[in-house]
Every structure is written in C-alpha cells, then in structure tokens.
JSON list of C-alpha atoms in Angstrom, two decimals:
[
{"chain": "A", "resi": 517, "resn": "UNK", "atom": "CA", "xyz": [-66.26, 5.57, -59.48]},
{"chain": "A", "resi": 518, "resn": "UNK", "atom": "CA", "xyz": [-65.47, 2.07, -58.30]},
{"chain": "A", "resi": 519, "resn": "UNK", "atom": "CA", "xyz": [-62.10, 2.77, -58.10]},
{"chain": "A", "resi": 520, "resn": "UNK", "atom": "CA", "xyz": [-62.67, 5.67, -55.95]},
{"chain": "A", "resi": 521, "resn": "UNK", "atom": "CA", "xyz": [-65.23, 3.96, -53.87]},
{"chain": "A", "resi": 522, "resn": "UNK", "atom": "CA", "xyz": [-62.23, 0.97, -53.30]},
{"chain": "A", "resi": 523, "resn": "UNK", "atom": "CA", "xyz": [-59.97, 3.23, -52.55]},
{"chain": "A", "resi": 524, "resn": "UNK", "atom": "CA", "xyz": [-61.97, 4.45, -50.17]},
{"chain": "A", "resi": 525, "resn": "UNK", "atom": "CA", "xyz": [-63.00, 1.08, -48.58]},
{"chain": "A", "resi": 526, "resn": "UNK", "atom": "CA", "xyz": [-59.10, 0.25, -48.08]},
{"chain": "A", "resi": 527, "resn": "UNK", "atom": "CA", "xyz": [-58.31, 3.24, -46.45]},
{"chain": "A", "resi": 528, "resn": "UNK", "atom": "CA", "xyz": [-61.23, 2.94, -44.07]},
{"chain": "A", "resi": 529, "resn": "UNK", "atom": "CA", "xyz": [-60.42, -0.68, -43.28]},
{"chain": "A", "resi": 530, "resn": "UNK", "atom": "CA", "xyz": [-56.72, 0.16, -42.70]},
{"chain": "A", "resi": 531, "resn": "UNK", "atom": "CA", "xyz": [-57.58, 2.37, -40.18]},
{"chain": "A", "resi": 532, "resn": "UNK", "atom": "CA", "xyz": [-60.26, 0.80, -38.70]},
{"chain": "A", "resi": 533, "resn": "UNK", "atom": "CA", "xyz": [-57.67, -2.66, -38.61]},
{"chain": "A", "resi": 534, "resn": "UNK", "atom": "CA", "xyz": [-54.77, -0.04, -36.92]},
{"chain": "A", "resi": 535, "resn": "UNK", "atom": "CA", "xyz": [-57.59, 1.72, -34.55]},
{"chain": "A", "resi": 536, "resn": "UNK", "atom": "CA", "xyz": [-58.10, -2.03, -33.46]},
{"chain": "A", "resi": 537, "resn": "UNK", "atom": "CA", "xyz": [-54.93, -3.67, -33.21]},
{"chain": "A", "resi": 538, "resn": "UNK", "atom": "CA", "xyz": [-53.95, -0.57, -30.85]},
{"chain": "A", "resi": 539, "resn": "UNK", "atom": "CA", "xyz": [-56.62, -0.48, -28.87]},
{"chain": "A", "resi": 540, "resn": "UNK", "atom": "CA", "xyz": [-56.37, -3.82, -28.12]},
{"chain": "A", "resi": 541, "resn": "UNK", "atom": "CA", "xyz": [-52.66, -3.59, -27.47]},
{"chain": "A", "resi": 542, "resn": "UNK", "atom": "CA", "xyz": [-52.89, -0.35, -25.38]},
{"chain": "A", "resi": 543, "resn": "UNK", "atom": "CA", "xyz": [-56.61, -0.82, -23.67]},
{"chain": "A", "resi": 544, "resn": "UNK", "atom": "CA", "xyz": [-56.42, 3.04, -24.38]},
{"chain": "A", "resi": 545, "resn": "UNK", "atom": "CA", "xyz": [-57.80, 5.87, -27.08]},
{"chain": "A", "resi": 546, "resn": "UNK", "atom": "CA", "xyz": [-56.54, 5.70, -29.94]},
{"chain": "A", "resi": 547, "resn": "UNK", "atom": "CA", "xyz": [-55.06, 9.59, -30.93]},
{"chain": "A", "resi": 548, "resn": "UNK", "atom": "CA", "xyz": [-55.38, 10.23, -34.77]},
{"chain": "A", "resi": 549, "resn": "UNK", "atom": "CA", "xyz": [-54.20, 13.09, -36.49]},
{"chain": "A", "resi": 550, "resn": "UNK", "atom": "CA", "xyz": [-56.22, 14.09, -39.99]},
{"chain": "A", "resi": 551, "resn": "UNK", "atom": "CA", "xyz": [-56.50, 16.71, -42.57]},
{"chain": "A", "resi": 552, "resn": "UNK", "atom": "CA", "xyz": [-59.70, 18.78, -41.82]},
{"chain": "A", "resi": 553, "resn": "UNK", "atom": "CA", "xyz": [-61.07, 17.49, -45.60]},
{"chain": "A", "resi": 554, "resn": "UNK", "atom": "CA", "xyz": [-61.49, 14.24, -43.69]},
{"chain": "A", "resi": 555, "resn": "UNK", "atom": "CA", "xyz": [-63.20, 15.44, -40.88]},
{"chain": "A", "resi": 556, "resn": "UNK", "atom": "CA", "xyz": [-66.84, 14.15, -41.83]},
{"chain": "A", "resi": 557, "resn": "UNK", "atom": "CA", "xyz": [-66.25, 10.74, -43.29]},
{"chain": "A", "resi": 558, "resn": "UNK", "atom": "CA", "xyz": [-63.42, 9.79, -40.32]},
{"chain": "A", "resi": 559, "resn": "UNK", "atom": "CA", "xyz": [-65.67, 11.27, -37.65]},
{"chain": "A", "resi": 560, "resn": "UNK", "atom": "CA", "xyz": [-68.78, 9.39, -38.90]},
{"chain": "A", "resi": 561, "resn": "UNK", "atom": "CA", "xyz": [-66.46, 6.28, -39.61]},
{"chain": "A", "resi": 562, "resn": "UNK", "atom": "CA", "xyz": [-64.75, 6.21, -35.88]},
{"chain": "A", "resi": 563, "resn": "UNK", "atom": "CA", "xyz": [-68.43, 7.30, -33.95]},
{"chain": "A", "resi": 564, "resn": "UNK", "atom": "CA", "xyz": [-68.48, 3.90, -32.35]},
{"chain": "A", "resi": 565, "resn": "UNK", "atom": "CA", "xyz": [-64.72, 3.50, -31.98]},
{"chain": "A", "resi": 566, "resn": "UNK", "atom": "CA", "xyz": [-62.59, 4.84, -28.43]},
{"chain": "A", "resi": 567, "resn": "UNK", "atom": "CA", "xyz": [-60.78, 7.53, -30.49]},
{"chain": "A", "resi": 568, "resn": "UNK", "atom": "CA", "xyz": [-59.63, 11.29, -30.21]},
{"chain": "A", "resi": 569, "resn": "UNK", "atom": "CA", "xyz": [-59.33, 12.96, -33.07]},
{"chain": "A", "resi": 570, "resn": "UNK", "atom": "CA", "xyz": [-57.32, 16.26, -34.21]},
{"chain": "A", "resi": 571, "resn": "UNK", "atom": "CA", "xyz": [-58.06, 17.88, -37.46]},
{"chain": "A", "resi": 572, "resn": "UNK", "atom": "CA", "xyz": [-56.50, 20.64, -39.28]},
{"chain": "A", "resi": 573, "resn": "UNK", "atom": "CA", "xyz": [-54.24, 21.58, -42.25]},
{"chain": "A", "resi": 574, "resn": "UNK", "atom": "CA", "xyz": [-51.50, 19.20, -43.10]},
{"chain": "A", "resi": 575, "resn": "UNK", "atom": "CA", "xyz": [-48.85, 21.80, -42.64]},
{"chain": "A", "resi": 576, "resn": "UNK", "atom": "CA", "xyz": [-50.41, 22.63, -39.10]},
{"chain": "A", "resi": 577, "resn": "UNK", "atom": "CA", "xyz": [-50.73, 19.50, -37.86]},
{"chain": "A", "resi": 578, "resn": "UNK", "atom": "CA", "xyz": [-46.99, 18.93, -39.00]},
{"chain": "A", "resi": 579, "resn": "UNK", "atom": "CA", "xyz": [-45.99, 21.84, -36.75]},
{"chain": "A", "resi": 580, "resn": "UNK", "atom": "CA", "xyz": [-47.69, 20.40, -33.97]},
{"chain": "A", "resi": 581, "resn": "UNK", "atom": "CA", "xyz": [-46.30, 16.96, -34.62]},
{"chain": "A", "resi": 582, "resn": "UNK", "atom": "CA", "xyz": [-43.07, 18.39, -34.25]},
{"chain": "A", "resi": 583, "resn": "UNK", "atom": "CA", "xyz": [-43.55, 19.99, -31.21]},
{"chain": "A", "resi": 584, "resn": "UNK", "atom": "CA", "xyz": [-44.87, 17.19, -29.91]},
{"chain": "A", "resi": 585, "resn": "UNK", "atom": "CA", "xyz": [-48.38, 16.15, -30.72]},
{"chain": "A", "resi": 586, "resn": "UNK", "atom": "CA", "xyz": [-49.35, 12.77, -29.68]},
{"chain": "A", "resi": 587, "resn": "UNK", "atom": "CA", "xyz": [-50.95, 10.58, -32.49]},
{"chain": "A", "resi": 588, "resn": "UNK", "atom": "CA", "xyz": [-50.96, 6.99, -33.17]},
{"chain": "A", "resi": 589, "resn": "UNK", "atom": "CA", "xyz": [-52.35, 7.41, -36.35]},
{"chain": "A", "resi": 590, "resn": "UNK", "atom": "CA", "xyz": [-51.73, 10.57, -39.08]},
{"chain": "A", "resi": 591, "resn": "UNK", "atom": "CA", "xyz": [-53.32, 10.98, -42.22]},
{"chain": "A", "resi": 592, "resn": "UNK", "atom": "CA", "xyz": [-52.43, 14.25, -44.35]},
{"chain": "A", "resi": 593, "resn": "UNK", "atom": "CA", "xyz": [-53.13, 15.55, -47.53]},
{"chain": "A", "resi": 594, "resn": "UNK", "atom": "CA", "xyz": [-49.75, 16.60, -48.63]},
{"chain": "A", "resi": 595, "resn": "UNK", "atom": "CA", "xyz": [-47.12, 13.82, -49.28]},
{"chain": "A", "resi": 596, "resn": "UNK", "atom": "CA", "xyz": [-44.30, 16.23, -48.84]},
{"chain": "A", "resi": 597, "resn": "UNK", "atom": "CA", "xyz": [-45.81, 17.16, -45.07]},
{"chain": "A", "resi": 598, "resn": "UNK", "atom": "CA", "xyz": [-45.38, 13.53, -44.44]},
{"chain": "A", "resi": 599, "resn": "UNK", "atom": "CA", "xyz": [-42.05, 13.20, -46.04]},
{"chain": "A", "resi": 600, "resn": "UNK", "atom": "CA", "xyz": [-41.15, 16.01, -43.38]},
{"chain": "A", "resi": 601, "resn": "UNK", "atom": "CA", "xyz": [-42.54, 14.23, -40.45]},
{"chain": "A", "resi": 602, "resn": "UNK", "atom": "CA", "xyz": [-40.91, 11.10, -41.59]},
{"chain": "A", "resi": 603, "resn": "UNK", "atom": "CA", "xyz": [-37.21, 12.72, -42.15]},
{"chain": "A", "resi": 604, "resn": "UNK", "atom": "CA", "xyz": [-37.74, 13.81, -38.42]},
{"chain": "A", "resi": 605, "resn": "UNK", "atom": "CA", "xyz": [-38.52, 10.49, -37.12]},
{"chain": "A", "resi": 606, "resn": "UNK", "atom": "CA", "xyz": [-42.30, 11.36, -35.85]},
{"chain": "A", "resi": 607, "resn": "UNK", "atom": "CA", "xyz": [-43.76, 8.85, -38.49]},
{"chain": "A", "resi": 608, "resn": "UNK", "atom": "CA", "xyz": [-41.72, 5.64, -38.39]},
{"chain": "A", "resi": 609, "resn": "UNK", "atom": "CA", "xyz": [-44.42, 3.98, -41.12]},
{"chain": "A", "resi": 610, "resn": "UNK", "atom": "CA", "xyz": [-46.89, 4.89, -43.44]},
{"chain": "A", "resi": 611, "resn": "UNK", "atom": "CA", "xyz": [-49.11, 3.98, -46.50]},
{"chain": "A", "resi": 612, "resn": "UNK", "atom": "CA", "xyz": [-50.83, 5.89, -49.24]},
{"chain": "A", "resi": 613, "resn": "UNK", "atom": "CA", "xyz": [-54.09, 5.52, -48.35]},
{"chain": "A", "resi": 614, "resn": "UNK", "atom": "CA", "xyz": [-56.39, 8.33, -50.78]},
{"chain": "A", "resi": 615, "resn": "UNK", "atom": "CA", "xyz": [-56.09, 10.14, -53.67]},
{"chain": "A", "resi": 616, "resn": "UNK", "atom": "CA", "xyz": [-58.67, 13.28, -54.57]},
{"chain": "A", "resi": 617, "resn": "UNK", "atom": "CA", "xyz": [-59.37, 15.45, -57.39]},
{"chain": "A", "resi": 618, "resn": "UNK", "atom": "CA", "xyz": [-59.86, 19.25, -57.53]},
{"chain": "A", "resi": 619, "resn": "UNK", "atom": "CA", "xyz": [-63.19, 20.76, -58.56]},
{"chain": "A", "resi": 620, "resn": "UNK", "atom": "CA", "xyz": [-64.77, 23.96, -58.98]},
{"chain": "A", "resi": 621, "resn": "UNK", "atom": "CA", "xyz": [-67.80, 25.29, -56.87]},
{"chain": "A", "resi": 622, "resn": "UNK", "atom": "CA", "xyz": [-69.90, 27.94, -57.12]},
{"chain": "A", "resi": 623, "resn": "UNK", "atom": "CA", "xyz": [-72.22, 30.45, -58.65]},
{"chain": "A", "resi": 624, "resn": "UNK", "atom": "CA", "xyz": [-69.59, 31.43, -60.81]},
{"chain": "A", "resi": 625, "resn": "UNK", "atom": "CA", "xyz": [-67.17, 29.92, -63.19]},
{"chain": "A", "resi": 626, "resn": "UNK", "atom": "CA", "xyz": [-63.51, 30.99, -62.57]},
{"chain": "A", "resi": 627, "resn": "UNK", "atom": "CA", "xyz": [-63.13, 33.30, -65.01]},
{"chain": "A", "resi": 628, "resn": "UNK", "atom": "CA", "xyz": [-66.57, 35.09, -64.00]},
{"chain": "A", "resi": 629, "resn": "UNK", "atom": "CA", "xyz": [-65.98, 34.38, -60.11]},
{"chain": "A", "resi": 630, "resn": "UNK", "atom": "CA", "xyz": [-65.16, 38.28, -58.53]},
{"chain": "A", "resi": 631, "resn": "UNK", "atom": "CA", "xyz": [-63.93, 36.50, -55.59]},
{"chain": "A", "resi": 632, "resn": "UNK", "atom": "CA", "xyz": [-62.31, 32.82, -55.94]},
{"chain": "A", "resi": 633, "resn": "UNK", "atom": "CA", "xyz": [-61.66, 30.72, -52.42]},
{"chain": "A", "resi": 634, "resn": "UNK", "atom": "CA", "xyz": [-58.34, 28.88, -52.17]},
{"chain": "A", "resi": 635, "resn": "UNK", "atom": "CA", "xyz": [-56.52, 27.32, -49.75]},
{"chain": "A", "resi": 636, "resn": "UNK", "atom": "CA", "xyz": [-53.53, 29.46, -48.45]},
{"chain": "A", "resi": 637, "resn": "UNK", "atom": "CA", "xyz": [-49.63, 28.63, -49.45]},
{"chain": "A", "resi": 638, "resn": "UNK", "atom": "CA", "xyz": [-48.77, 25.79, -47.69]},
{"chain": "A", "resi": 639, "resn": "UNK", "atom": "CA", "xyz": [-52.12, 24.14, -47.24]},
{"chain": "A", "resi": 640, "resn": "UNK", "atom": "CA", "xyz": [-52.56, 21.25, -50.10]},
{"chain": "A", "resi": 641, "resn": "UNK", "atom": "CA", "xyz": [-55.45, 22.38, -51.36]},
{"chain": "A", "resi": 642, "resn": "UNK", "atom": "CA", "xyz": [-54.15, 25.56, -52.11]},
{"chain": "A", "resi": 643, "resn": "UNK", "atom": "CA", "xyz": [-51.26, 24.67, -53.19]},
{"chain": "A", "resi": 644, "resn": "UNK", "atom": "CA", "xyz": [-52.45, 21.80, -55.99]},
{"chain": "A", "resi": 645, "resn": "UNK", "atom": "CA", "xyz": [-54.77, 24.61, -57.04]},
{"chain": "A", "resi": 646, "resn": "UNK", "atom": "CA", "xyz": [-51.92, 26.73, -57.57]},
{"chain": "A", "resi": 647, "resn": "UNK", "atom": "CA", "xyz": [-50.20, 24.00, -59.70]},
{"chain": "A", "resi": 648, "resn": "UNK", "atom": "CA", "xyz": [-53.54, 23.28, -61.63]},
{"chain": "A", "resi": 649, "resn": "UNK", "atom": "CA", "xyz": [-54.07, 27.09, -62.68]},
{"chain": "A", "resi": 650, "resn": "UNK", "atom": "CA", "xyz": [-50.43, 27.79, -63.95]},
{"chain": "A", "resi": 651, "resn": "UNK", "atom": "CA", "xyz": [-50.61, 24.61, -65.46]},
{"chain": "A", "resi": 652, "resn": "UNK", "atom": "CA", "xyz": [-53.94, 25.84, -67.47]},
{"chain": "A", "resi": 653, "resn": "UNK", "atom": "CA", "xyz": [-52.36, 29.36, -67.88]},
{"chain": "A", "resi": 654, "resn": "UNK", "atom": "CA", "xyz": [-55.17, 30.73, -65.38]},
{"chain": "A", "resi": 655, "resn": "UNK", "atom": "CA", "xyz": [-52.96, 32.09, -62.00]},
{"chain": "A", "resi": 656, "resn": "UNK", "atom": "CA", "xyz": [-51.90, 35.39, -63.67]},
{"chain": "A", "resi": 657, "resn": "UNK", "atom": "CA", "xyz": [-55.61, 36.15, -64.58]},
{"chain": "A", "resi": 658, "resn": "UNK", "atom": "CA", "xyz": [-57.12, 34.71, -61.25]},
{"chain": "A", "resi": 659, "resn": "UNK", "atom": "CA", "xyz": [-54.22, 35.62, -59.00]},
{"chain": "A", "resi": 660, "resn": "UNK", "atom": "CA", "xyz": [-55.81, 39.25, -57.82]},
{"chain": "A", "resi": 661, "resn": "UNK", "atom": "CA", "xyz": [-59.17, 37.53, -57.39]},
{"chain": "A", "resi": 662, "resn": "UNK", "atom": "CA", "xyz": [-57.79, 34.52, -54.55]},
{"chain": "A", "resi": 663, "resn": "UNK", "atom": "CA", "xyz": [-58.98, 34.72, -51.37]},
{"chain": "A", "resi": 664, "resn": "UNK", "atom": "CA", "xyz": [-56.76, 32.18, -49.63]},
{"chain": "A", "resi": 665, "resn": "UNK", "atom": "CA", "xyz": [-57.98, 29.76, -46.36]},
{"chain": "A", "resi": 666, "resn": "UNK", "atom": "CA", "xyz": [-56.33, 28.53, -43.76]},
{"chain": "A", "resi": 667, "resn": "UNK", "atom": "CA", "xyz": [-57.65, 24.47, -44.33]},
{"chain": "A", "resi": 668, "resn": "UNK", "atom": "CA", "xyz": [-59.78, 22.91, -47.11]},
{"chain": "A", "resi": 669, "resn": "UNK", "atom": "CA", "xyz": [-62.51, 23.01, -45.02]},
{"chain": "A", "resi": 670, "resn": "UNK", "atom": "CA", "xyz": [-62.72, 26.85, -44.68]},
{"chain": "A", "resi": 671, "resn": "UNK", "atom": "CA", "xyz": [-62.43, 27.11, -48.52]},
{"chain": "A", "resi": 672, "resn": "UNK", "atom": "CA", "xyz": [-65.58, 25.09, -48.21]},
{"chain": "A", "resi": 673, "resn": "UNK", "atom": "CA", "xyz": [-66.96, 27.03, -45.57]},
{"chain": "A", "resi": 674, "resn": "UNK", "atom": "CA", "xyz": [-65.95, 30.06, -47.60]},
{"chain": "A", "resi": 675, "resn": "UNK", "atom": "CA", "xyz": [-68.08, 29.53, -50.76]},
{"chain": "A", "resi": 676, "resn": "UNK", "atom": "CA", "xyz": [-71.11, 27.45, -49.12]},
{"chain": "A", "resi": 677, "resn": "UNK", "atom": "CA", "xyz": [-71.26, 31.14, -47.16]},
{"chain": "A", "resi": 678, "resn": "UNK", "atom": "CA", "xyz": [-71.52, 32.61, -50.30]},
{"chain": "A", "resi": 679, "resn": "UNK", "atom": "CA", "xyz": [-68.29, 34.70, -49.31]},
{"chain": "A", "resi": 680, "resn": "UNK", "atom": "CA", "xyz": [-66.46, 34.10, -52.64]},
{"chain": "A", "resi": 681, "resn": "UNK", "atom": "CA", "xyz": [-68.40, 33.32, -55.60]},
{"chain": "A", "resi": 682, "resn": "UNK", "atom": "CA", "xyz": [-66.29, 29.89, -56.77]},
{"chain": "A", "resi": 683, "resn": "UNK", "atom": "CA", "xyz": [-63.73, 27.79, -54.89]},
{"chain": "A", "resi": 684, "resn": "UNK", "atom": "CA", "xyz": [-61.45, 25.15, -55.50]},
{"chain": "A", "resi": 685, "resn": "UNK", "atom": "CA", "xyz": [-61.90, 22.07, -53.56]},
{"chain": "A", "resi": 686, "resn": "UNK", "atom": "CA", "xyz": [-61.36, 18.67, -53.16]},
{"chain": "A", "resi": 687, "resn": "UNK", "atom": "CA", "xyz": [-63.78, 16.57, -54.74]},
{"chain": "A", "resi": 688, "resn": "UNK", "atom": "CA", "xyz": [-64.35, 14.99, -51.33]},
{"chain": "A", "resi": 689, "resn": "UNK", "atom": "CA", "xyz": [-65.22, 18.17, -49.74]},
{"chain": "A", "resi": 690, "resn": "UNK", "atom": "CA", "xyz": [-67.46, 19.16, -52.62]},
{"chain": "A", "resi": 691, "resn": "UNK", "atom": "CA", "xyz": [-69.77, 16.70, -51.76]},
{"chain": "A", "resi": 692, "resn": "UNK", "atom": "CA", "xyz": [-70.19, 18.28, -48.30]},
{"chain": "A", "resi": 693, "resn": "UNK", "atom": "CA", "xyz": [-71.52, 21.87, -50.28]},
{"chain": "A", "resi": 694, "resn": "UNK", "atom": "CA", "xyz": [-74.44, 23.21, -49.15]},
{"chain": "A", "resi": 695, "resn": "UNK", "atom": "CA", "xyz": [-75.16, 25.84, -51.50]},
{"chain": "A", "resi": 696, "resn": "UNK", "atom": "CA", "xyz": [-72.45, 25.23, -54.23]},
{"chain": "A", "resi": 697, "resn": "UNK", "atom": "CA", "xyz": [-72.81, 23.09, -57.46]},
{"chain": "A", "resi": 698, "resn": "UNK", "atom": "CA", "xyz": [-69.53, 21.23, -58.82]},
{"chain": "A", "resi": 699, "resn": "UNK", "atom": "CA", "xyz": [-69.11, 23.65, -61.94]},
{"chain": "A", "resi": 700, "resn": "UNK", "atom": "CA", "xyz": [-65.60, 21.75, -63.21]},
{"chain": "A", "resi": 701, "resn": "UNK", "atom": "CA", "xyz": [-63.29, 18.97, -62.32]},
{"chain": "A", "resi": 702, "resn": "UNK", "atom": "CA", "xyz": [-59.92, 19.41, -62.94]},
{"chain": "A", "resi": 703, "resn": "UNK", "atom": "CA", "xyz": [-59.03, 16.43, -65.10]},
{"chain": "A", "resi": 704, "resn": "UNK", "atom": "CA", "xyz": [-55.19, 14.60, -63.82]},
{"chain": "A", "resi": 705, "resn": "UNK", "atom": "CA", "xyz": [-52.42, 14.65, -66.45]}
]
C-alpha cells in the first residue's frame, strides 16, 4: 500500500540522513545493528554506503549490545528489546521507523500444515505469532505442530526449504519466499 511504501521511504531516508551525517562527522564506517528480516532491503539500500552491518534476532543483538557491541545505528523488531537497551543507557535516541504484518506461507494452511515454522520465544516474530494464534483460539491446536527458529529469517529459510509445510512471517520477509505462496494475512485489531 502507499502507506506501507511511505513508511518505508522514511525509514530508508532516516537512515540513509544518520549513515551520512556520521560519516561525515566521524570520516569512519558507520556500524549498524538490524533485525535479520531487514537484511535484504538494508543490505541492498547501504551497497554504495561505507557501512558494517550486524544482523540477527532482536533479542540477540540486545545481548550483544549489552556486552558491548558497537553500533551507531540499531534497528529491531521488538519495541520492548529496545525499551531494554534504552533503560540500560546503550540507545540514548530512537524513532519508530516500520511497522509489518504477519502472514502465512506455505503448501499448507495452518490447520492442515503437519509441521508449522515459528520464530522461537523471545524472537518477535515468534512471539507476535504467539499473540496472533491465542488471540484466534489457534495455539492449543497448533502448539504440538511449532517448530520454532532462532530469527525471522530462518523461519523463512525453514519453509522456502520445504522443512515445515506453513510458517508465519513477516510480510516483509514473505516477499523474499522462494517456494512459498502468502496463504493468509493476519489482519491488526
């Protein structure tokens, strides 16, 4: 949607605008932290910039924050992994850049799927997946059927593999699918 796509465009062009300003302040790379579901579109968006990037789950990256990570920049998927970084002092400001939306991929509908990819407790993904099935009534019936992933991206890895049957995603990783179709999106409340 346009919305989406705006969205989008502002969170590019903040960091693009921060990638700038602190190169040009510190001559030096600029050291950006980012959930792994952002690993294609920031990786295609800083090719041309003098950046190193480090992508994983929110909740790992937060670890290594706190044990002293260097970033100039972080970007999670999790507000409350931020909220954690900021009570500790590692993030001194910040912005909500994004929003997503969880979809379903796969061969299989949930309630057919043998085998459903999630992302592990802890990770976002997983975790707003979580919400979004007890909120439909669906964990108790899917809950011996998760097979949970350390990151977004090996959810998506998961199911494009054909190693589970459906998967929830982000819609922004969805895209990425190789061999899964967008079955269901799960609509906001």
């Amino acid at each position: 949607t346009m919305l989406s796509l705006m969205k989008t465009l502002h969170c590019f062009c903040a960091i693009w605008m921060a990638i700038a300003a602190m190169g040009a302040a510190n001559a030096a790379t600029v050291t950006i932290a980012a959930a792994s579901s952002l690993s294609s579109a920031l990786t295609d968006f800083t090719r041309d910039e003098d950046v190193s990037i480090t992508f994983g789950s929110s909740s790992r990256l937060t670890q290594q924050l706190e044990a002293g990570l260097d970033a100039d920049i972080v970007i999670l998927a999790d507000e409350r992994w931020m909220n954690r970084l900021e009570d500790s002092g590692r993030v001194t400001d910040r912005t909500a850049l994004l929003s997503n939306q969880l979809v379903v991929i796969g061969s299989h509908s949930l309630e057919n799927a043998e085998r459903i990819g999630i992302g592990a407790v802890g990770v976002p993904v997983g975790d707003y997946a979580r919400e979004a099935l007890a909120h439909w009534g669906m964990l108790k019936s899917a809950e011996e059927r998760l097979i949970p992933a350390p990151s977004a991206s090996a959810v998506l890895a998961h199911v494009d593999a054909g190693y589970v049957d459906a998967a929830i995603v982000y819609r922004s990783d969805a895209k990425r699918a190789q061999n899964a179709p967008v079955s269901i999106a799960f609509m906001a409340d």
